[in-house]
mmCIF file of N, CA and C in Angstrom:
data_model
loop_
_atom_site.group_PDB
_atom_site.id
_atom_site.type_symbol
_atom_site.label_atom_id
_atom_site.label_comp_id
_atom_site.label_asym_id
_atom_site.label_seq_id
_atom_site.Cartn_x
_atom_site.Cartn_y
_atom_site.Cartn_z
ATOM 1 N N MET D 554 61.837 50.686 98.399
ATOM 2 C CA MET D 554 61.689 52.041 97.981
ATOM 3 C C MET D 554 60.684 52.601 97.219
ATOM 4 N N ASN D 555 59.782 53.263 97.390
ATOM 5 C CA ASN D 555 58.425 53.564 96.773
ATOM 6 C C ASN D 555 58.821 54.433 95.428
ATOM 7 N N ARG D 556 57.633 54.895 94.959
ATOM 8 C CA ARG D 556 58.023 55.632 93.469
ATOM 9 C C ARG D 556 58.334 56.999 93.753
ATOM 10 N N LYS D 557 58.019 57.484 95.206
ATOM 11 C CA LYS D 557 58.393 58.860 95.486
ATOM 12 C C LYS D 557 59.824 58.871 96.011
ATOM 13 N N GLU D 558 60.801 57.676 95.588
ATOM 14 C CA GLU D 558 62.046 57.252 95.863
ATOM 15 C C GLU D 558 62.282 57.552 97.734
ATOM 16 N N GLN D 559 61.129 57.189 98.285
ATOM 17 C CA GLN D 559 61.313 57.402 99.853
ATOM 18 C C GLN D 559 61.802 55.481 100.327
ATOM 19 N N ILE D 560 62.407 55.804 100.852
ATOM 20 C CA ILE D 560 62.965 54.312 101.883
ATOM 21 C C ILE D 560 62.194 54.138 102.755
ATOM 22 N N TYR D 561 61.533 52.720 102.741
ATOM 23 C CA TYR D 561 60.899 52.063 103.875
ATOM 24 C C TYR D 561 61.805 50.686 104.338
ATOM 25 N N TYR D 562 61.590 50.327 105.518
ATOM 26 C CA TYR D 562 62.150 49.519 106.245
ATOM 27 C C TYR D 562 61.128 48.432 106.761
ATOM 28 N N LEU D 563 61.053 46.702 106.692
ATOM 29 C CA LEU D 563 60.350 46.021 106.963
ATOM 30 C C LEU D 563 60.398 45.849 108.363
ATOM 31 N N HIS D 564 59.798 46.074 109.093
ATOM 32 C CA HIS D 564 59.881 45.648 110.817
ATOM 33 C C HIS D 564 58.787 44.372 110.777
ATOM 34 N N GLN D 565 59.422 43.764 111.994
ATOM 35 C CA GLN D 565 58.414 42.932 112.899
ATOM 36 C C GLN D 565 58.293 43.101 114.160
ATOM 37 N N GLY D 566 56.961 43.047 114.435
ATOM 38 C CA GLY D 566 56.688 42.861 116.098
ATOM 39 C C GLY D 566 55.717 41.883 116.374
ATOM 40 N N MET D 567 54.735 42.174 117.441
ATOM 41 C CA MET D 567 54.194 41.067 118.071
ATOM 42 C C MET D 567 52.660 41.622 118.016
ATOM 43 N N THR D 568 51.692 40.893 117.809
ATOM 44 C CA THR D 568 50.615 41.227 118.470
ATOM 45 C C THR D 568 50.230 41.011 120.059
ATOM 46 N N LYS D 569 49.063 41.470 120.604
ATOM 47 C CA LYS D 569 48.806 41.190 122.074
ATOM 48 C C LYS D 569 48.441 39.597 122.071
ATOM 49 N N THR D 570 48.321 38.879 121.283
ATOM 50 C CA THR D 570 48.269 37.196 121.105
ATOM 51 C C THR D 570 49.539 36.653 120.747
ATOM 52 N N GLY D 571 50.663 37.374 120.827
ATOM 53 C CA GLY D 571 51.953 36.756 120.182
ATOM 54 C C GLY D 571 52.176 36.416 119.073
ATOM 55 N N LYS D 572 51.540 36.324 118.340
ATOM 56 C CA LYS D 572 51.569 36.375 116.669
ATOM 57 C C LYS D 572 52.426 37.606 115.831
ATOM 58 N N PRO D 573 53.347 37.171 115.015
ATOM 59 C CA PRO D 573 54.005 37.816 114.373
ATOM 60 C C PRO D 573 53.276 38.986 113.717
ATOM 61 N N LYS D 574 53.587 40.488 113.463
ATOM 62 C CA LYS D 574 52.952 41.472 112.638
ATOM 63 C C LYS D 574 54.058 41.896 111.782
ATOM 64 N N TYR D 575 53.819 42.211 110.803
ATOM 65 C CA TYR D 575 54.542 43.059 110.057
ATOM 66 C C TYR D 575 54.068 44.834 109.434
ATOM 67 N N PHE D 576 55.137 45.281 109.528
ATOM 68 C CA PHE D 576 54.771 46.804 108.630
ATOM 69 C C PHE D 576 55.910 47.778 108.202
ATOM 70 N N PHE D 577 55.933 48.521 107.578
ATOM 71 C CA PHE D 577 56.679 49.344 106.756
ATOM 72 C C PHE D 577 57.180 50.783 107.711
ATOM 73 N N SER D 578 58.324 50.986 107.872
ATOM 74 C CA SER D 578 58.494 52.273 108.595
ATOM 75 C C SER D 578 59.277 53.033 107.866
ATOM 76 N N MET D 579 59.593 54.294 107.682
ATOM 77 C CA MET D 579 60.836 54.888 107.121
ATOM 78 C C MET D 579 61.928 55.134 108.078
ATOM 79 N N LYS D 580 62.058 54.543 109.416
ATOM 80 C CA LYS D 580 63.012 54.535 110.484
ATOM 81 C C LYS D 580 63.539 53.144 110.222
ATOM 82 N N ASN D 581 64.908 53.274 110.365
ATOM 83 C CA ASN D 581 65.701 52.108 110.436
ATOM 84 C C ASN D 581 66.277 51.716 111.600
ATOM 85 N N GLU D 582 65.129 51.674 112.590
ATOM 86 C CA GLU D 582 65.511 51.365 114.276
ATOM 87 C C GLU D 582 64.380 50.577 114.575
ATOM 88 N N GLY D 583 64.947 49.632 115.545
ATOM 89 C CA GLY D 583 63.468 48.641 115.870
ATOM 90 C C GLY D 583 64.098 47.266 115.491
ATOM 91 N N HIS D 584 63.245 46.391 115.406
ATOM 92 C CA HIS D 584 63.219 45.247 115.146
ATOM 93 C C HIS D 584 63.294 45.093 113.450
ATOM 94 N N VAL D 585 64.019 45.434 112.552
ATOM 95 C CA VAL D 585 64.141 45.507 111.196
ATOM 96 C C VAL D 585 64.410 44.176 110.367
ATOM 97 N N ILE D 586 63.692 43.496 109.667
ATOM 98 C CA ILE D 586 64.040 42.228 109.080
ATOM 99 C C ILE D 586 64.464 42.221 107.753
ATOM 100 N N GLU D 587 65.008 41.561 107.209
ATOM 101 C CA GLU D 587 65.751 41.394 105.743
ATOM 102 C C GLU D 587 65.021 40.691 104.832
ATOM 103 N N ALA D 588 64.296 39.572 105.156
ATOM 104 C CA ALA D 588 63.463 38.792 103.928
ATOM 105 C C ALA D 588 62.069 39.211 104.457
ATOM 106 N N MET D 589 61.431 38.981 103.187
ATOM 107 C CA MET D 589 60.000 39.290 103.240
ATOM 108 C C MET D 589 59.214 37.781 103.756
ATOM 109 N N PRO D 590 58.348 37.971 104.862
ATOM 110 C CA PRO D 590 57.566 36.570 105.381
ATOM 111 C C PRO D 590 57.140 35.981 104.119
ATOM 112 N N LYS D 591 57.170 34.470 104.032
ATOM 113 C CA LYS D 591 56.489 33.889 103.074
ATOM 114 C C LYS D 591 54.943 34.290 102.962
ATOM 115 N N GLY D 592 54.481 34.092 101.867
ATOM 116 C CA GLY D 592 53.084 34.478 101.772
ATOM 117 C C GLY D 592 52.384 35.843 101.653
ATOM 118 N N TYR D 593 53.639 36.757 101.622
ATOM 119 C CA TYR D 593 53.146 38.187 101.857
ATOM 120 C C TYR D 593 53.884 38.955 100.453
ATOM 121 N N GLU D 594 53.053 39.960 100.271
ATOM 122 C CA GLU D 594 53.723 40.855 99.126
ATOM 123 C C GLU D 594 53.640 42.290 99.475
ATOM 124 N N ILE D 595 54.584 43.076 98.807
ATOM 125 C CA ILE D 595 54.389 44.509 99.046
ATOM 126 C C ILE D 595 53.164 45.030 98.269
ATOM 127 N N TYR D 596 52.616 45.943 99.103
ATOM 128 C CA TYR D 596 51.524 46.886 98.378
ATOM 129 C C TYR D 596 51.823 48.435 98.439
ATOM 130 N N GLU D 597 51.953 49.068 97.127
ATOM 131 C CA GLU D 597 51.867 50.358 97.080
ATOM 132 C C GLU D 597 50.378 51.092 96.569
ATOM 133 N N ASN D 598 49.982 51.803 97.511
ATOM 134 C CA ASN D 598 48.723 52.417 96.981
ATOM 135 C C ASN D 598 48.896 53.611 96.310
ATOM 136 N N PRO D 599 47.883 54.159 95.518
ATOM 137 C CA PRO D 599 48.290 55.399 94.349
ATOM 138 C C PRO D 599 48.875 56.326 95.035
ATOM 139 N N ASN D 600 48.933 56.464 96.581
ATOM 140 C CA ASN D 600 49.706 58.025 96.654
ATOM 141 C C ASN D 600 51.030 57.309 97.729
ATOM 142 N N ALA D 601 51.368 56.360 97.134
ATOM 143 C CA ALA D 601 52.849 55.919 97.555
ATOM 144 C C ALA D 601 52.882 55.360 99.062
ATOM 145 N N GLN D 602 51.814 55.166 99.559
ATOM 146 C CA GLN D 602 52.231 54.349 101.080
ATOM 147 C C GLN D 602 52.408 52.999 100.791
ATOM 148 N N VAL D 603 53.294 52.519 101.518
ATOM 149 C CA VAL D 603 53.820 51.146 101.077
ATOM 150 C C VAL D 603 53.132 50.410 102.253
ATOM 151 N N PHE D 604 52.636 49.249 102.311
ATOM 152 C CA PHE D 604 51.951 48.226 102.983
ATOM 153 C C PHE D 604 52.525 46.865 102.659
ATOM 154 N N LEU D 605 52.562 46.089 103.737
ATOM 155 C CA LEU D 605 52.656 44.460 103.579
ATOM 156 C C LEU D 605 51.563 43.859 103.593
ATOM 157 N N ARG D 606 51.293 42.867 102.783
ATOM 158 C CA ARG D 606 49.740 42.391 102.703
ATOM 159 C C ARG D 606 49.977 40.771 102.586
ATOM 160 N N LYS D 607 48.953 40.143 102.852
ATOM 161 C CA LYS D 607 48.802 38.689 102.255
ATOM 162 C C LYS D 607 48.822 38.481 100.795
ATOM 163 N N VAL D 608 49.557 37.658 100.099
ATOM 164 C CA VAL D 608 49.601 37.597 98.722
ATOM 165 C C VAL D 608 47.957 37.406 98.446
ATOM 166 N N GLN D 609 47.702 38.279 97.245
ATOM 167 C CA GLN D 609 46.239 38.216 96.837
ATOM 168 C C GLN D 609 46.005 37.509 95.543
ATOM 169 N N PRO D 610 44.913 36.955 95.496
ATOM 170 C CA PRO D 610 44.601 35.851 94.433
ATOM 171 C C PRO D 610 44.423 36.576 93.077
ATOM 172 N N LYS D 611 44.902 36.324 91.851
ATOM 173 C CA LYS D 611 44.971 36.884 90.695
ATOM 174 C C LYS D 611 43.275 37.030 90.240
ATOM 175 N N ILE D 612 43.072 38.178 90.102
ATOM 176 C CA ILE D 612 41.588 38.292 89.530
ATOM 177 C C ILE D 612 41.417 38.145 87.730
ATOM 178 N N ILE D 613 42.609 38.861 87.308
ATOM 179 C CA ILE D 613 42.750 38.944 85.923
ATOM 180 C C ILE D 613 43.964 38.388 85.514
ATOM 181 N N SER D 614 44.129 38.354 84.100
ATOM 182 C CA SER D 614 45.302 37.662 83.628
ATOM 183 C C SER D 614 46.123 38.717 83.294
ATOM 184 N N ASP D 615 47.195 38.402 82.952
ATOM 185 C CA ASP D 615 48.308 39.786 82.659
ATOM 186 C C ASP D 615 48.102 40.149 81.039
ATOM 187 N N GLU D 616 47.393 39.458 80.268
ATOM 188 C CA GLU D 616 46.883 39.878 79.042
ATOM 189 C C GLU D 616 45.740 40.804 79.444
ATOM 190 N N GLU D 617 44.955 40.619 80.071
ATOM 191 C CA GLU D 617 43.912 41.329 80.476
ATOM 192 C C GLU D 617 44.293 42.653 80.994
ATOM 193 N N ARG D 618 45.468 42.645 82.277
ATOM 194 C CA ARG D 618 45.877 43.946 82.614
ATOM 195 C C ARG D 618 46.482 44.522 81.631
ATOM 196 N N SER D 619 46.980 44.236 80.667
ATOM 197 C CA SER D 619 47.796 44.906 79.356
ATOM 198 C C SER D 619 46.734 45.562 78.586
ATOM 199 N N THR D 620 45.439 45.023 78.299
ATOM 200 C CA THR D 620 44.273 45.787 77.680
ATOM 201 C C THR D 620 43.857 46.617 78.442
ATOM 202 N N VAL D 621 43.856 46.466 79.640
ATOM 203 C CA VAL D 621 43.527 47.928 80.264
ATOM 204 C C VAL D 621 44.325 48.963 80.268
ATOM 205 N N GLU D 622 45.523 48.797 80.498
ATOM 206 C CA GLU D 622 46.552 49.744 80.468
ATOM 207 C C GLU D 622 46.800 50.264 79.001
ATOM 208 N N GLU D 623 46.462 49.388 78.003
ATOM 209 C CA GLU D 623 46.376 49.811 76.546
ATOM 210 C C GLU D 623 45.119 50.947 76.435
ATOM 211 N N GLY D 624 44.024 50.604 77.043
ATOM 212 C CA GLY D 624 42.898 51.259 76.924
ATOM 213 C C GLY D 624 43.382 52.755 77.563
ATOM 214 N N ILE D 625 43.933 52.667 78.952
ATOM 215 C CA ILE D 625 43.910 54.018 79.648
ATOM 216 C C ILE D 625 44.895 54.967 78.600
ATOM 217 N N LYS D 626 45.834 54.501 78.032
ATOM 218 C CA LYS D 626 46.950 55.133 77.393
ATOM 219 C C LYS D 626 45.923 55.418 75.968
ATOM 220 N N LYS D 627 45.428 55.035 75.555
ATOM 221 C CA LYS D 627 44.718 55.146 74.351
ATOM 222 C C LYS D 627 43.549 56.260 74.363
ATOM 223 N N PHE D 628 42.831 56.113 75.252
ATOM 224 C CA PHE D 628 41.567 56.853 75.824
ATOM 225 C C PHE D 628 41.423 57.990 76.599
ATOM 226 N N SER D 629 42.492 58.111 77.628
ATOM 227 C CA SER D 629 42.661 58.946 78.439
ATOM 228 C C SER D 629 43.715 59.951 78.384
ATOM 229 N N ASN D 630 43.584 60.892 79.422
ATOM 230 C CA ASN D 630 45.284 61.486 79.387
ATOM 231 C C ASN D 630 45.703 61.515 81.102
ATOM 232 N N LEU D 631 45.340 60.248 81.347
ATOM 233 C CA LEU D 631 45.840 60.090 82.797
ATOM 234 C C LEU D 631 47.702 59.738 82.511
ATOM 235 N N GLU D 632 48.183 60.563 83.372
ATOM 236 C CA GLU D 632 49.578 60.218 83.321
ATOM 237 C C GLU D 632 50.315 59.607 84.622
ATOM 238 N N SER D 633 49.705 59.537 85.728
ATOM 239 C CA SER D 633 50.128 59.151 87.076
ATOM 240 C C SER D 633 48.868 58.187 87.466
ATOM 241 N N TYR D 634 48.824 57.007 87.342
ATOM 242 C CA TYR D 634 47.954 56.097 87.786
ATOM 243 C C TYR D 634 48.383 54.830 88.338
ATOM 244 N N GLN D 635 47.299 54.074 88.711
ATOM 245 C CA GLN D 635 47.464 52.667 89.066
ATOM 246 C C GLN D 635 46.661 51.809 89.061
ATOM 247 N N ILE D 636 46.967 50.700 88.360
ATOM 248 C CA ILE D 636 45.651 49.711 88.286
ATOM 249 C C ILE D 636 45.834 48.825 89.561
ATOM 250 N N ASP D 637 44.541 49.064 90.239
ATOM 251 C CA ASP D 637 44.632 48.208 91.556
ATOM 252 C C ASP D 637 43.428 47.285 91.601
ATOM 253 N N LEU D 638 44.066 46.107 92.165
ATOM 254 C CA LEU D 638 42.913 44.715 91.908
ATOM 255 C C LEU D 638 42.671 44.594 93.530
ATOM 256 N N LYS D 639 41.296 44.740 93.410
ATOM 257 C CA LYS D 639 41.193 44.421 94.850
ATOM 258 C C LYS D 639 39.685 43.541 94.882
ATOM 259 N N ASN D 640 39.477 42.594 95.582
ATOM 260 C CA ASN D 640 38.332 41.737 95.876
ATOM 261 C C ASN D 640 37.937 41.150 94.246
ATOM 262 N N SER D 641 37.014 41.552 93.863
ATOM 263 C CA SER D 641 36.497 41.430 92.307
ATOM 264 C C SER D 641 36.596 42.525 91.373
ATOM 265 N N GLU D 642 37.256 43.495 91.966
ATOM 266 C CA GLU D 642 37.190 44.965 91.233
ATOM 267 C C GLU D 642 38.497 45.241 90.523
ATOM 268 N N VAL D 643 38.221 45.655 89.241
ATOM 269 C CA VAL D 643 39.586 46.399 88.565
ATOM 270 C C VAL D 643 39.372 47.941 88.982
ATOM 271 N N ARG D 644 40.326 48.687 89.801
ATOM 272 C CA ARG D 644 40.367 49.971 89.722
ATOM 273 C C ARG D 644 41.392 50.699 89.243
ATOM 274 N N ILE D 645 41.141 52.038 88.344
ATOM 275 C CA ILE D 645 42.001 52.876 88.063
ATOM 276 C C ILE D 645 42.124 54.146 89.042
ATOM 277 N N GLN D 646 43.085 54.131 89.728
ATOM 278 C CA GLN D 646 43.392 55.259 90.535
ATOM 279 C C GLN D 646 44.318 56.263 90.040
ATOM 280 N N GLU D 647 43.962 57.450 89.921
ATOM 281 C CA GLU D 647 44.947 58.415 89.525
ATOM 282 C C GLU D 647 45.693 58.848 90.966
ATOM 283 N N SER D 648 47.033 58.819 90.946
ATOM 284 C CA SER D 648 47.868 59.485 91.952
ATOM 285 C C SER D 648 47.465 61.131 92.190
ATOM 286 N N GLU D 649 47.965 61.632 93.264
ATOM 287 C CA GLU D 649 48.054 63.076 93.575
ATOM 288 C C GLU D 649 49.373 63.437 93.193
ATOM 289 N N TYR D 650 50.345 62.415 92.858
ATOM 290 C CA TYR D 650 51.680 62.742 92.542
ATOM 291 C C TYR D 650 52.367 61.836 91.176
ATOM 292 N N ASN D 651 53.229 62.588 90.705
ATOM 293 C CA ASN D 651 53.814 62.137 89.542
ATOM 294 C C ASN D 651 54.836 61.075 90.090
ATOM 295 N N GLN D 652 55.658 60.503 89.159
ATOM 296 C CA GLN D 652 56.664 59.303 89.669
ATOM 297 C C GLN D 652 57.745 60.234 90.120
ATOM 298 N N TRP D 653 57.860 61.700 90.332
ATOM 299 C CA TRP D 653 59.150 62.204 90.904
ATOM 300 C C TRP D 653 58.435 63.005 92.070
ATOM 301 N N GLY D 654 57.336 62.370 92.532
ATOM 302 C CA GLY D 654 56.854 62.887 93.822
ATOM 303 C C GLY D 654 56.158 64.372 93.618
ATOM 304 N N ILE D 655 55.794 64.845 92.626
ATOM 305 C CA ILE D 655 55.499 66.415 92.699
ATOM 306 C C ILE D 655 53.789 66.127 92.817
ATOM 307 N N GLN D 656 53.061 66.788 93.293
ATOM 308 C CA GLN D 656 51.915 66.988 93.552
ATOM 309 C C GLN D 656 51.242 67.543 92.279
ATOM 310 N N THR D 657 50.440 66.866 91.688
ATOM 311 C CA THR D 657 49.620 66.954 90.375
ATOM 312 C C THR D 657 48.391 67.507 90.336
ATOM 313 N N ARG D 658 47.690 67.189 91.406
ATOM 314 C CA ARG D 658 46.530 67.544 91.885
ATOM 315 C C ARG D 658 45.942 67.561 93.051
ATOM 316 N N HIS D 659 44.851 67.958 93.606
ATOM 317 C CA HIS D 659 44.607 68.509 94.756
ATOM 318 C C HIS D 659 43.847 67.424 95.095
ATOM 319 N N SER D 660 43.760 66.852 96.219
ATOM 320 C CA SER D 660 42.952 65.909 96.916
ATOM 321 C C SER D 660 41.535 66.680 97.327
ATOM 322 N N LEU D 661 40.447 66.124 97.064
ATOM 323 C CA LEU D 661 39.113 66.360 97.662
ATOM 324 C C LEU D 661 38.899 66.196 98.911
ATOM 325 N N PHE D 662 39.898 65.566 99.693
ATOM 326 C CA PHE D 662 39.707 64.762 100.967
ATOM 327 C C PHE D 662 40.714 65.492 102.066
ATOM 328 N N ALA D 663 41.494 66.446 101.409
ATOM 329 C CA ALA D 663 42.752 66.989 102.381
ATOM 330 C C ALA D 663 42.256 67.854 103.425
#
């Protein structure tokens, strides 16, 4: 379930070369699997889309992440945001939706 309370099911398929591939769908039909494949993690982007990806290496400590969160709360008026760690970057992304799935701002790319 994502933060908009939408239920996703983990599916397994096969690539053209016969290797397993994994994806989430809101449909509970097809080859739904119950367990998370080893070495993978669930990733939810700022707009509540859910993906399965390989486990990412930790680029900052939990203490550093807490410092970033405290700074956001103290120095900004962001209510619905996500700290996203990609490659060697720490990104603060504001979501278009709050935790109840209500749109709080309009996308420039819609």
